[in-house]
Amino acid sequence: MALKLIQSLPLVGQFGIRRYPVGPVCPIRRLSTISSGHSSCVACLCTSANRCIQRHGCRSQKQDCSVRSLTTVIKEASFFSNSVGLHKDSVPRFCLTQLHRPSAADELSFQQRLETCTSSRQVFRLLRSVEILSDTMAAAALHSVADLEQEGTALRDPTVLEDDTIRALCFQLEQDSERLTDAGLVSALLACTRLCLDPWSTLMVQLKSESQTRLDRGQFTVGQLCTLGQAMLAVEGPGSGMLEQVMVQIQKQEPAQWGLPDLVAVYRLLQSSVGEDGKYRDLLNAMHTHAVTVTSRMDPAAVSGVLNALVTLNQMQAMPLVISLCKQAVRHVHNFTDEELTCVLGALMHFGHSDHYFVKAMEKLVPTMAFTSHPETVTKVAQFFGHRNILSFAVFDAVAESFVYRASDYSTSQVARQIMAFGKLGYLPPNESQLFRKIEAILHSSYSQFQPGTLLNLLHACILVERFPVNFLSKVFSSYFPQQLQYQNEVIDRGVLAQLTQLYMTVKLECPFYEVKLFKDATPETRAHTLTSDWGWGGWIPFYEIEKRHTKVSVVEYLHQRIFPHTYRLSW
């Protein structure tokens, strides 16, 4: 019976199937290609396309894929199921119906084992170790490979596509695209985009074509529509016709009836450039209203994801939702990953919000994570407290100690942003001598690596805590510094000019032994304007105001009031 069915399949027109009887020892199933004297790219063998499935084409000679053979084992039990049947060390093979699918417990166990894999080879070994594999499990495995190998818009190790398991998996997805479940179809399509497969390979064309057919029938759920939308955004960009069709169907839905996973999925889809420029405002407002009612059920990933989407979409009108999410974040402070916590802190800075309980929770967390968390997360912590003008000794002392301990881990931008927080709050930690020795060492060793704006921010922050970096001012006061700022696409605005002037005046007053020359190629009028213009300090500094003050103390007090009106100083 199985032989008759196989002979009736269209597959026979393209492939020759060698039939082996099932005996005590089953031969290993392999996928092979017969070509006419040309070398072939093994990554291409997982589809029936006449070109490489990788995005940038095949580096080897083009092959003749008109004749192929598929060596496999004929086994009736595994043929009639919509799953991948594995036989010992053979590669997986999709079948045609939905019989004999793995149980929910089996799928959950497989997903948990996937999460423990630390390399693609481990994923492949896991695939070869299971007996039954559903299409959703296969798609999850492809996503796991993408998680491990994706680096920007390419794969860290493109040779993973040459593995027999992934080649056979892609081949079977192509052949059985019409028989995949809705969830398996869109998930597999998204996984293929993440693996950087050629959008015009037969595999991708088959998956897109089947997705279009089902999209036209309107049979996808909201979550599946979001997965399809993400895939089409990756393949065709924001102008994709299928993506527009996806958004039309999503807008026909009522957000108040969505489950939490669907709500978060739509936020993430809109965040991916789909909802920018004020598009879908009515949909977003309805989502915000519903989100407030379900915030208490959000896990750390959902809280972080929604807050990040609100920032990207600049939803300033969604403050009730931001406040609700901040309250929920208090419960998850100790459970956030570094990336999630970074997103939460960035969002709260963007919306200018924090609450007492969140600050208290962070004060307990930071001393335990400052030495081990990602450098950007520690930097974002310092920025958050500085931005909100919250001087927490527990937080800043921990940040200062971690900076001394692991200064080499931080980039120049992260160094500057941390010290800027200390400068804004005017706080010197107990280990200030060690801290500034580290900063001096970094400036000596990495001075040329600092971008002009970053260097200016760091030096300006130092003077705010009464540390005067005279050894590093020559670059800032050189005639080329303004040009360097402009070359780095940084705007020389009033704030930058204010920082330069504060640096100049501080060094002049505090370090009279240091000869400061401000811009040797500037005209006298430019120099006077730089030093006396009103950049939020209360107006011009007329000469007669200086002249009528006869003591140094009175001059210093006057200049301090005009130049640093918001900075308190115990003594000069």
Coordinates of C-alpha atoms in Angstrom, one line a residue:
M1 CA 0.0 0.0 0.0
A2 CA 2.8 2.4 0.9
L3 CA 4.6 1.7 -2.4
K4 CA 1.4 2.6 -4.4
L5 CA 1.0 5.8 -2.5
I6 CA 4.6 6.8 -3.0
Q7 CA 4.4 6.0 -6.8
S8 CA 1.4 8.3 -7.0
L9 CA 3.1 11.3 -5.4
P10 CA 4.4 14.2 -7.6
L11 CA 7.7 13.7 -5.8
V12 CA 8.4 10.8 -8.1
G13 CA 8.5 13.0 -11.1
Q14 CA 11.6 14.8 -9.7
F15 CA 13.2 12.3 -7.5
G16 CA 14.1 8.7 -7.9
I17 CA 13.3 6.8 -4.7
R18 CA 15.4 3.8 -3.9
R19 CA 13.4 1.3 -2.0
Y20 CA 15.0 -0.7 0.7
P21 CA 13.1 -3.4 2.6
V22 CA 12.8 -2.9 6.3
G23 CA 14.8 -5.6 7.9
P24 CA 16.6 -6.1 11.1
V25 CA 19.1 -3.4 10.2
C26 CA 17.7 -0.3 8.7
P27 CA 20.1 1.7 6.5
I28 CA 20.8 5.3 7.3
R29 CA 18.7 7.8 5.3
R30 CA 20.7 10.4 3.4
L31 CA 19.9 13.2 1.0
S32 CA 22.1 13.3 -2.0
T33 CA 22.4 15.1 -5.3
I34 CA 23.7 13.7 -8.6
S35 CA 25.4 16.3 -10.7
S36 CA 27.2 16.3 -14.0
G37 CA 30.8 16.9 -13.2
H38 CA 30.3 20.2 -11.3
S39 CA 31.0 20.9 -7.6
S40 CA 28.0 21.9 -5.6
C41 CA 27.3 23.9 -2.5
V42 CA 26.0 21.5 0.1
A43 CA 23.9 24.2 1.7
C44 CA 21.9 24.2 -1.5
L45 CA 20.8 20.6 -1.2
C46 CA 18.0 21.2 1.2
T47 CA 15.8 22.7 -1.4
S48 CA 14.9 21.9 -5.0
A49 CA 16.0 25.3 -6.2
N50 CA 18.7 25.6 -8.9
R51 CA 20.5 28.2 -6.8
C52 CA 22.0 28.6 -3.3
I53 CA 19.6 29.1 -0.4
Q54 CA 22.0 31.5 1.3
R55 CA 21.2 35.2 0.8
H56 CA 24.5 36.1 -0.9
G57 CA 24.6 33.3 -3.4
C58 CA 26.8 30.3 -3.8
R59 CA 30.5 30.7 -4.0
S60 CA 31.1 27.4 -5.8
Q61 CA 30.1 26.5 -9.3
K62 CA 26.5 26.3 -10.2
Q63 CA 25.2 22.8 -10.2
D64 CA 22.7 20.9 -12.3
C65 CA 20.0 19.9 -9.9
S66 CA 17.7 18.4 -12.5
V67 CA 18.4 14.8 -11.3
R68 CA 18.3 13.9 -7.7
S69 CA 17.9 10.8 -5.6
L70 CA 16.6 10.4 -2.1
T71 CA 17.8 7.4 -0.2
T72 CA 15.4 6.6 2.5
V73 CA 13.6 3.9 4.4
I74 CA 10.0 3.0 3.5
K75 CA 8.1 2.5 6.7
E76 CA 4.3 2.7 6.7
A77 CA 4.0 3.7 10.4
S78 CA 5.9 6.9 10.1
F79 CA 4.7 7.8 6.6
F80 CA 1.1 8.6 7.7
S81 CA 1.8 11.2 10.3
N82 CA 2.3 15.0 10.2
S83 CA 5.6 14.7 12.1
V84 CA 9.2 13.9 11.6
G85 CA 10.0 10.3 12.1
L86 CA 13.5 9.5 13.2
H87 CA 15.2 6.1 13.0
K88 CA 18.3 5.9 15.1
D89 CA 20.9 8.1 13.5
S90 CA 18.9 9.0 10.4
V91 CA 17.9 12.5 9.6
P92 CA 14.3 13.6 10.2
R93 CA 11.6 13.3 7.6
F94 CA 8.2 15.1 7.5
C95 CA 5.1 13.0 6.6
L96 CA 1.7 14.0 5.4
T97 CA -1.1 13.8 8.0
Q98 CA -1.7 14.9 11.6
L99 CA -1.7 11.4 13.1
H100 CA 0.8 10.4 15.8
R101 CA 1.7 13.9 16.8
P102 CA 3.8 14.3 19.9
S103 CA 1.9 15.1 23.1
A104 CA 1.9 18.6 24.7
A105 CA 4.2 17.2 27.4
D106 CA 6.7 15.9 24.8
E107 CA 6.7 19.3 23.0
L108 CA 7.3 21.1 26.2
S109 CA 10.1 18.8 27.2
F110 CA 11.7 19.2 23.8
Q111 CA 11.5 23.0 24.1
Q112 CA 13.1 22.9 27.5
R113 CA 15.9 20.7 26.1
L114 CA 16.4 23.2 23.2
E115 CA 16.9 26.0 25.7
T116 CA 19.8 24.2 27.3
C117 CA 21.7 23.8 24.0
T118 CA 24.7 26.1 23.7
S119 CA 25.7 25.3 20.2
S120 CA 24.1 24.3 16.9
R121 CA 25.7 20.9 17.0
Q122 CA 23.9 20.2 20.2
V123 CA 20.6 21.2 18.6
F124 CA 21.3 18.8 15.7
R125 CA 22.1 16.0 18.2
L126 CA 18.9 16.7 20.0
L127 CA 17.0 16.5 16.7
R128 CA 18.5 13.1 15.9
S129 CA 17.7 11.8 19.4
V130 CA 14.0 12.2 19.4
E131 CA 11.6 9.7 17.7
I132 CA 8.7 11.9 16.8
L133 CA 9.1 15.6 15.8
S134 CA 6.1 17.9 15.0
D135 CA 6.4 20.8 12.5
T136 CA 6.2 23.3 15.4
M137 CA 9.1 21.5 17.1
A138 CA 11.1 21.5 13.9
A139 CA 10.5 25.3 13.5
A140 CA 11.5 25.8 17.1
A141 CA 14.8 23.9 16.4
L142 CA 15.5 26.2 13.4
H143 CA 14.8 29.3 15.7
S144 CA 17.3 27.8 18.2
V145 CA 20.0 27.5 15.6
A146 CA 19.3 31.1 14.5
D147 CA 19.5 32.3 18.2
L148 CA 22.9 30.6 18.4
E149 CA 24.3 31.6 15.0
Q150 CA 22.7 34.9 14.0
E151 CA 25.0 37.9 14.1
G152 CA 23.4 41.0 12.6
T153 CA 22.1 40.2 9.2
A154 CA 24.3 37.2 8.6
L155 CA 25.3 33.9 10.3
R156 CA 28.3 33.7 12.5
D157 CA 29.1 30.2 11.0
P158 CA 27.3 29.7 7.7
T159 CA 28.6 26.1 7.5
V160 CA 25.9 25.1 10.0
L161 CA 23.6 25.0 6.9
E162 CA 25.7 22.1 5.6
D163 CA 24.6 19.7 8.4
D164 CA 22.6 16.8 7.1
T165 CA 19.9 17.4 9.7
I166 CA 19.1 21.0 8.8
R167 CA 19.3 20.2 5.1
A168 CA 16.8 17.4 5.4
L169 CA 14.6 19.5 7.7
C170 CA 14.5 22.3 5.1
F171 CA 13.9 19.8 2.3
Q172 CA 10.9 18.3 4.1
L173 CA 9.5 21.8 5.0
E174 CA 9.6 22.6 1.3
Q175 CA 7.9 19.4 0.2
D176 CA 5.2 19.4 2.8
S177 CA 4.4 23.1 3.1
E178 CA 0.8 22.5 2.2
R179 CA 0.4 20.0 5.1
L180 CA 2.0 22.1 7.8
T181 CA -0.1 23.5 10.6
D182 CA -0.7 27.2 10.6
A183 CA 1.6 27.8 13.6
G184 CA 4.3 25.5 12.1
L185 CA 4.1 27.2 8.7
V186 CA 4.5 30.8 9.9
S187 CA 7.1 29.9 12.5
A188 CA 9.2 28.0 9.9
L189 CA 9.0 30.9 7.5
L190 CA 10.2 33.3 10.2
A191 CA 13.0 30.9 11.2
C192 CA 14.2 30.7 7.6
T193 CA 14.5 34.5 7.4
R194 CA 16.5 34.5 10.6
L195 CA 18.8 31.9 9.1
C196 CA 19.4 34.3 6.2
L197 CA 18.1 32.0 3.5
D198 CA 17.7 33.3 0.0
P199 CA 14.2 34.8 -0.3
W200 CA 13.9 33.4 -3.8
S201 CA 14.9 29.9 -3.0
T202 CA 12.2 27.3 -3.6
L203 CA 11.8 26.7 0.1
M204 CA 11.1 30.3 0.9
V205 CA 8.9 30.7 -2.2
Q206 CA 6.9 27.6 -1.2
L207 CA 6.4 28.8 2.4
K208 CA 5.4 32.3 1.3
S209 CA 3.0 31.0 -1.3
E210 CA 1.3 28.8 1.2
S211 CA 1.2 31.6 3.8
Q212 CA -0.4 33.9 1.2
T213 CA -3.1 31.2 0.4
R214 CA -4.0 30.8 4.1
L215 CA -3.9 34.6 4.6
D216 CA -6.4 35.1 1.9
R217 CA -8.6 32.6 3.6
G218 CA -8.4 34.5 6.8
Q219 CA -7.5 31.5 8.9
F220 CA -4.6 32.8 10.9
T221 CA -4.9 33.8 14.6
V222 CA -3.6 37.1 15.8
G223 CA -0.4 35.6 17.1
Q224 CA 0.2 33.8 13.8
L225 CA -0.5 37.0 11.9
C226 CA 2.2 38.7 13.9
T227 CA 4.7 36.0 13.2
L228 CA 3.9 36.2 9.5
G229 CA 4.2 39.9 9.6
Q230 CA 7.6 39.7 11.2
A231 CA 8.7 37.3 8.5
M232 CA 7.5 39.4 5.6
L233 CA 9.0 42.5 7.2
A234 CA 12.4 40.7 7.1
V235 CA 11.9 39.5 3.6
E236 CA 10.2 42.4 1.8
G237 CA 10.5 45.4 4.2
P238 CA 7.8 47.7 5.5
G239 CA 6.3 48.1 2.0
S240 CA 5.3 44.4 1.8
G241 CA 1.9 43.8 0.4
M242 CA 1.4 40.7 2.6
L243 CA 2.4 42.8 5.6
E244 CA -0.2 45.4 4.8
Q245 CA -2.8 42.6 4.4
V246 CA -1.7 41.3 7.8
M247 CA -2.3 44.7 9.4
V248 CA -5.7 45.0 7.8
Q249 CA -6.7 41.7 9.4
I250 CA -5.3 42.6 12.8
Q251 CA -7.2 45.9 12.8
K252 CA -10.4 44.0 12.2
Q253 CA -9.9 42.2 15.5
E254 CA -11.0 43.6 18.9
P255 CA -8.0 44.1 21.2
A256 CA -10.1 43.8 24.3
Q257 CA -10.6 40.1 23.3
W258 CA -7.0 39.3 22.8
G259 CA -5.0 37.2 25.2
L260 CA -1.8 38.5 26.7
P261 CA 0.6 36.7 24.3
D262 CA -1.3 38.1 21.3
L263 CA -1.3 41.6 22.7
V264 CA 2.5 41.5 23.3
A265 CA 3.0 40.1 19.8
V266 CA 1.1 43.0 18.2
Y267 CA 3.1 45.5 20.2
R268 CA 6.3 43.9 18.9
L269 CA 5.1 43.9 15.3
L270 CA 4.1 47.5 15.5
Q271 CA 7.5 48.3 17.0
S272 CA 9.3 46.8 14.1
S273 CA 8.9 50.0 12.0
V274 CA 5.3 49.0 11.1
G275 CA 3.6 51.4 13.6
E276 CA 6.0 54.4 13.3
D277 CA 5.0 57.8 11.9
G278 CA 1.7 57.8 13.7
K279 CA 0.2 54.9 11.9
Y280 CA -2.5 52.7 13.5
R281 CA -3.2 55.3 16.2
D282 CA -6.7 54.0 16.9
L283 CA -5.4 50.4 17.2
L284 CA -2.6 51.5 19.6
N285 CA -5.0 53.5 21.8
A286 CA -7.3 50.5 22.0
M287 CA -4.3 48.2 22.9
H288 CA -3.2 50.6 25.6
T289 CA -6.6 50.6 27.2
H290 CA -6.7 46.8 27.2
A291 CA -3.0 46.5 28.3
V292 CA -3.7 48.4 31.5
T293 CA -6.2 45.7 32.6
V294 CA -3.8 42.8 32.1
T295 CA -0.5 44.4 33.3
S296 CA -0.7 42.5 36.6
R297 CA -0.4 39.2 34.7
M298 CA 2.7 40.2 32.6
D299 CA 5.9 38.3 33.1
P300 CA 9.3 40.1 33.0
A301 CA 9.7 39.6 29.2
A302 CA 6.2 41.1 28.5
V303 CA 6.8 44.1 30.8
S304 CA 10.1 44.8 29.1
G305 CA 8.8 44.2 25.6
V306 CA 5.8 46.4 25.9
L307 CA 7.8 49.3 27.5
N308 CA 10.4 49.0 24.8
A309 CA 7.7 49.1 22.1
L310 CA 6.1 52.2 23.7
V311 CA 9.5 54.0 23.6
T312 CA 10.1 53.1 19.9
L313 CA 6.6 54.2 19.0
N314 CA 6.9 57.3 21.2
Q315 CA 3.6 56.7 22.8
M316 CA 3.7 59.7 25.3
Q317 CA -0.1 59.5 25.6
A318 CA 0.2 56.1 27.2
M319 CA 1.4 57.3 30.6
P320 CA -1.3 55.4 32.5
L321 CA 0.1 52.2 31.0
V322 CA 3.7 53.2 31.7
I323 CA 2.8 53.8 35.4
S324 CA 1.0 50.4 35.5
L325 CA 4.0 48.7 33.9
C326 CA 6.4 50.4 36.4
K327 CA 4.4 49.0 39.3
Q328 CA 4.5 45.5 37.7
A329 CA 8.3 45.9 37.1
V330 CA 8.8 46.2 40.9
R331 CA 7.7 42.6 41.3
H332 CA 10.1 41.4 38.6
V333 CA 13.2 43.5 39.4
H334 CA 15.1 40.5 40.6
N335 CA 13.9 38.3 37.7
F336 CA 14.7 40.6 34.7
T337 CA 17.6 39.5 32.4
D338 CA 20.2 42.2 31.8
E339 CA 18.7 43.0 28.5
E340 CA 15.2 43.3 29.9
L341 CA 16.3 45.5 32.8
T342 CA 18.2 47.8 30.4
C343 CA 15.0 48.2 28.3
V344 CA 12.9 49.0 31.4
L345 CA 15.3 51.6 32.7
G346 CA 15.6 53.2 29.3
A347 CA 11.9 53.4 29.0
L348 CA 11.4 54.9 32.4
M349 CA 14.0 57.6 31.5
H350 CA 12.3 58.2 28.2
F351 CA 8.9 58.8 29.8
G352 CA 10.4 60.6 32.8
H353 CA 8.8 58.3 35.4
S354 CA 9.8 56.3 38.4
D355 CA 8.2 55.4 41.7
H356 CA 9.4 55.0 45.3
Y357 CA 9.0 51.3 45.3
F358 CA 10.9 50.7 42.1
V359 CA 13.8 52.9 43.4
K360 CA 13.9 50.9 46.7
A361 CA 13.9 47.6 44.8
M362 CA 16.8 48.8 42.6
E363 CA 18.7 49.9 45.7
K364 CA 18.5 46.3 46.9
L365 CA 19.4 44.8 43.5
V366 CA 22.3 46.9 42.3
P367 CA 24.9 46.0 45.0
T368 CA 24.3 42.3 44.1
M369 CA 24.6 42.7 40.3
A370 CA 27.0 45.6 39.6
F371 CA 30.0 43.3 39.5
T372 CA 28.5 40.6 37.2
S373 CA 25.8 42.2 35.0
H374 CA 26.4 43.4 31.4
P375 CA 28.4 46.7 31.3
E376 CA 25.5 48.4 29.5
T377 CA 23.1 47.4 32.2
V378 CA 25.3 48.8 35.0
T379 CA 25.7 52.0 32.9
K380 CA 22.0 52.3 32.4
V381 CA 21.4 52.0 36.2
A382 CA 23.8 55.0 36.8
Q383 CA 22.1 56.9 34.0
F384 CA 18.6 56.2 35.4
F385 CA 19.4 57.5 38.9
G386 CA 21.3 60.5 37.4
H387 CA 18.5 61.3 35.0
R388 CA 15.9 61.2 37.7
N389 CA 18.1 63.2 40.1
I390 CA 18.0 60.4 42.7
L391 CA 21.2 60.3 44.8
S392 CA 21.3 56.8 46.2
F393 CA 24.5 56.1 48.1
A394 CA 23.9 52.3 47.9
V395 CA 23.6 52.5 44.1
F396 CA 26.4 54.9 43.3
D397 CA 28.9 53.4 45.8
A398 CA 28.2 50.0 44.2
V399 CA 28.6 51.4 40.7
A400 CA 31.9 53.1 41.7
E401 CA 33.3 49.9 43.2
S402 CA 32.4 47.9 40.2
F403 CA 33.9 50.5 37.9
V404 CA 37.2 50.2 39.7
Y405 CA 37.0 46.4 39.7
R406 CA 36.1 46.0 36.0
A407 CA 37.0 49.2 34.3
S408 CA 38.4 47.4 31.3
D409 CA 35.0 45.9 30.5
Y410 CA 33.4 49.3 29.8
S411 CA 33.5 51.1 26.4
T412 CA 34.5 54.7 26.2
S413 CA 30.8 55.7 25.9
Q414 CA 29.9 53.7 29.0
V415 CA 32.7 55.2 31.0
A416 CA 31.5 58.7 30.1
R417 CA 27.9 58.0 30.8
Q418 CA 28.6 56.6 34.3
I419 CA 30.8 59.5 35.3
M420 CA 28.3 62.0 33.9
A421 CA 25.8 60.6 36.4
F422 CA 28.2 61.3 39.3
G423 CA 28.8 64.7 37.9
K424 CA 25.2 65.6 37.5
L425 CA 24.5 64.7 41.2
G426 CA 27.8 66.2 42.4
Y427 CA 28.6 63.0 44.3
L428 CA 32.1 61.6 45.1
P429 CA 32.0 58.0 46.3
P430 CA 34.2 56.7 49.2
N431 CA 36.7 55.2 46.7
E432 CA 37.1 58.5 44.8
S433 CA 40.9 58.3 44.6
Q434 CA 40.8 54.8 43.1
L435 CA 37.9 55.8 40.8
F436 CA 39.7 58.8 39.3
R437 CA 43.0 56.9 39.0
K438 CA 41.1 54.4 36.8
I439 CA 39.6 57.2 34.8
E440 CA 43.0 58.8 34.3
A441 CA 44.5 55.4 33.3
I442 CA 41.7 54.9 30.7
L443 CA 42.2 58.4 29.3
H444 CA 46.0 57.8 29.0
S445 CA 45.5 54.4 27.3
S446 CA 42.4 55.1 25.2
Y447 CA 42.5 58.8 24.6
S448 CA 42.4 58.5 20.9
Q449 CA 39.5 56.1 21.0
F450 CA 37.1 58.7 22.6
Q451 CA 34.7 60.4 20.2
P452 CA 34.9 64.2 20.5
G453 CA 31.5 64.5 22.1
T454 CA 32.1 61.6 24.5
L455 CA 35.4 63.1 25.6
L456 CA 33.8 66.5 26.2
N457 CA 31.0 64.9 28.3
L458 CA 33.6 63.0 30.4
L459 CA 35.8 66.0 31.1
H460 CA 32.9 68.2 31.8
A461 CA 31.5 65.7 34.3
C462 CA 34.9 65.7 36.1
I463 CA 34.9 69.4 36.8
L464 CA 31.4 69.1 38.2
V465 CA 32.8 67.0 41.0
E466 CA 35.8 69.3 41.4
R467 CA 38.3 67.2 39.5
F468 CA 40.2 69.2 37.0
P469 CA 41.6 67.1 34.1
V470 CA 44.2 69.6 32.9
N471 CA 46.4 66.9 31.3
F472 CA 43.6 66.1 28.8
L473 CA 42.3 69.5 27.8
S474 CA 44.6 70.2 24.9
K475 CA 42.5 68.2 22.5
V476 CA 39.3 69.9 23.6
F477 CA 40.7 73.4 23.2
S478 CA 42.4 72.8 20.0
S479 CA 41.4 74.6 16.8
Y480 CA 40.3 71.3 15.3
F481 CA 37.9 70.2 18.0
P482 CA 34.8 71.9 16.5
Q483 CA 35.5 70.4 13.1
Q484 CA 35.9 67.0 14.7
L485 CA 32.5 67.3 16.4
Q486 CA 30.9 68.2 13.1
Y487 CA 32.8 65.4 11.3
Q488 CA 31.3 62.9 13.8
N489 CA 27.8 64.2 12.9
E490 CA 27.5 65.8 16.3
V491 CA 25.7 69.1 16.5
I492 CA 27.6 72.0 18.1
D493 CA 24.6 73.3 19.9
R494 CA 24.2 75.6 22.9
G495 CA 24.8 72.7 25.3
V496 CA 28.1 71.9 23.7
L497 CA 29.2 75.5 23.8
A498 CA 28.1 75.7 27.4
Q499 CA 30.2 72.7 28.3
L500 CA 33.3 74.2 26.6
T501 CA 32.8 77.5 28.3
Q502 CA 32.4 75.9 31.7
L503 CA 35.6 73.9 31.2
Y504 CA 37.4 77.1 30.2
M505 CA 36.2 79.2 33.1
T506 CA 36.7 76.5 35.7
V507 CA 40.3 75.8 34.6
K508 CA 41.0 79.5 34.5
L509 CA 39.8 80.0 38.0
E510 CA 40.9 76.8 39.6
C511 CA 44.2 76.1 37.8
P512 CA 45.8 79.5 37.2
F513 CA 49.1 77.8 36.5
Y514 CA 47.6 76.2 33.4
E515 CA 47.7 78.3 30.3
V516 CA 44.4 77.8 28.5
K517 CA 44.2 78.9 24.9
L518 CA 40.7 78.7 23.5
F519 CA 40.5 78.0 19.7
K520 CA 43.8 79.8 18.2
D521 CA 42.0 80.2 14.8
A522 CA 38.8 82.0 16.2
T523 CA 38.3 85.7 15.8
P524 CA 38.1 88.0 18.9
E525 CA 34.4 88.4 18.3
T526 CA 33.9 84.6 18.3
R527 CA 35.9 84.2 21.5
A528 CA 34.0 86.9 23.2
H529 CA 30.7 85.3 22.2
T530 CA 31.7 81.9 23.3
L531 CA 32.6 83.1 26.7
T532 CA 29.8 85.5 27.4
S533 CA 26.7 84.4 25.5
D534 CA 23.6 83.4 27.4
W535 CA 23.3 79.6 27.4
G536 CA 20.8 79.4 30.2
W537 CA 23.0 80.9 32.8
G538 CA 21.2 84.2 33.2
G539 CA 22.4 86.4 30.4
W540 CA 25.7 88.2 29.4
I541 CA 28.6 88.8 31.8
P542 CA 29.3 92.5 31.3
F543 CA 32.8 93.7 32.0
Y544 CA 31.7 96.4 34.4
E545 CA 30.2 93.7 36.6
I546 CA 33.6 92.2 37.0
E547 CA 35.4 95.5 37.3
K548 CA 33.4 96.8 40.3
R549 CA 34.2 93.7 42.3
H550 CA 37.5 94.4 44.0
T551 CA 38.3 91.0 45.7
K552 CA 38.9 87.6 44.3
V553 CA 36.2 86.0 46.5
S554 CA 33.5 88.4 45.2
V555 CA 34.5 87.8 41.6
V556 CA 34.5 84.0 42.1
E557 CA 31.1 84.1 43.8
Y558 CA 29.6 86.3 41.0
L559 CA 31.0 84.0 38.3
H560 CA 29.8 80.9 40.1
Q561 CA 26.3 82.3 40.4
R562 CA 26.2 83.2 36.7
I563 CA 27.9 80.2 35.2
F564 CA 26.9 77.4 37.7
P565 CA 23.5 78.6 39.1
H566 CA 22.3 75.1 39.8
T567 CA 25.5 73.7 41.3
Y568 CA 25.9 74.0 45.1
R569 CA 29.4 74.2 46.5
L570 CA 30.5 74.2 50.1
S571 CA 33.7 76.2 49.6
W572 CA 36.0 77.4 46.9

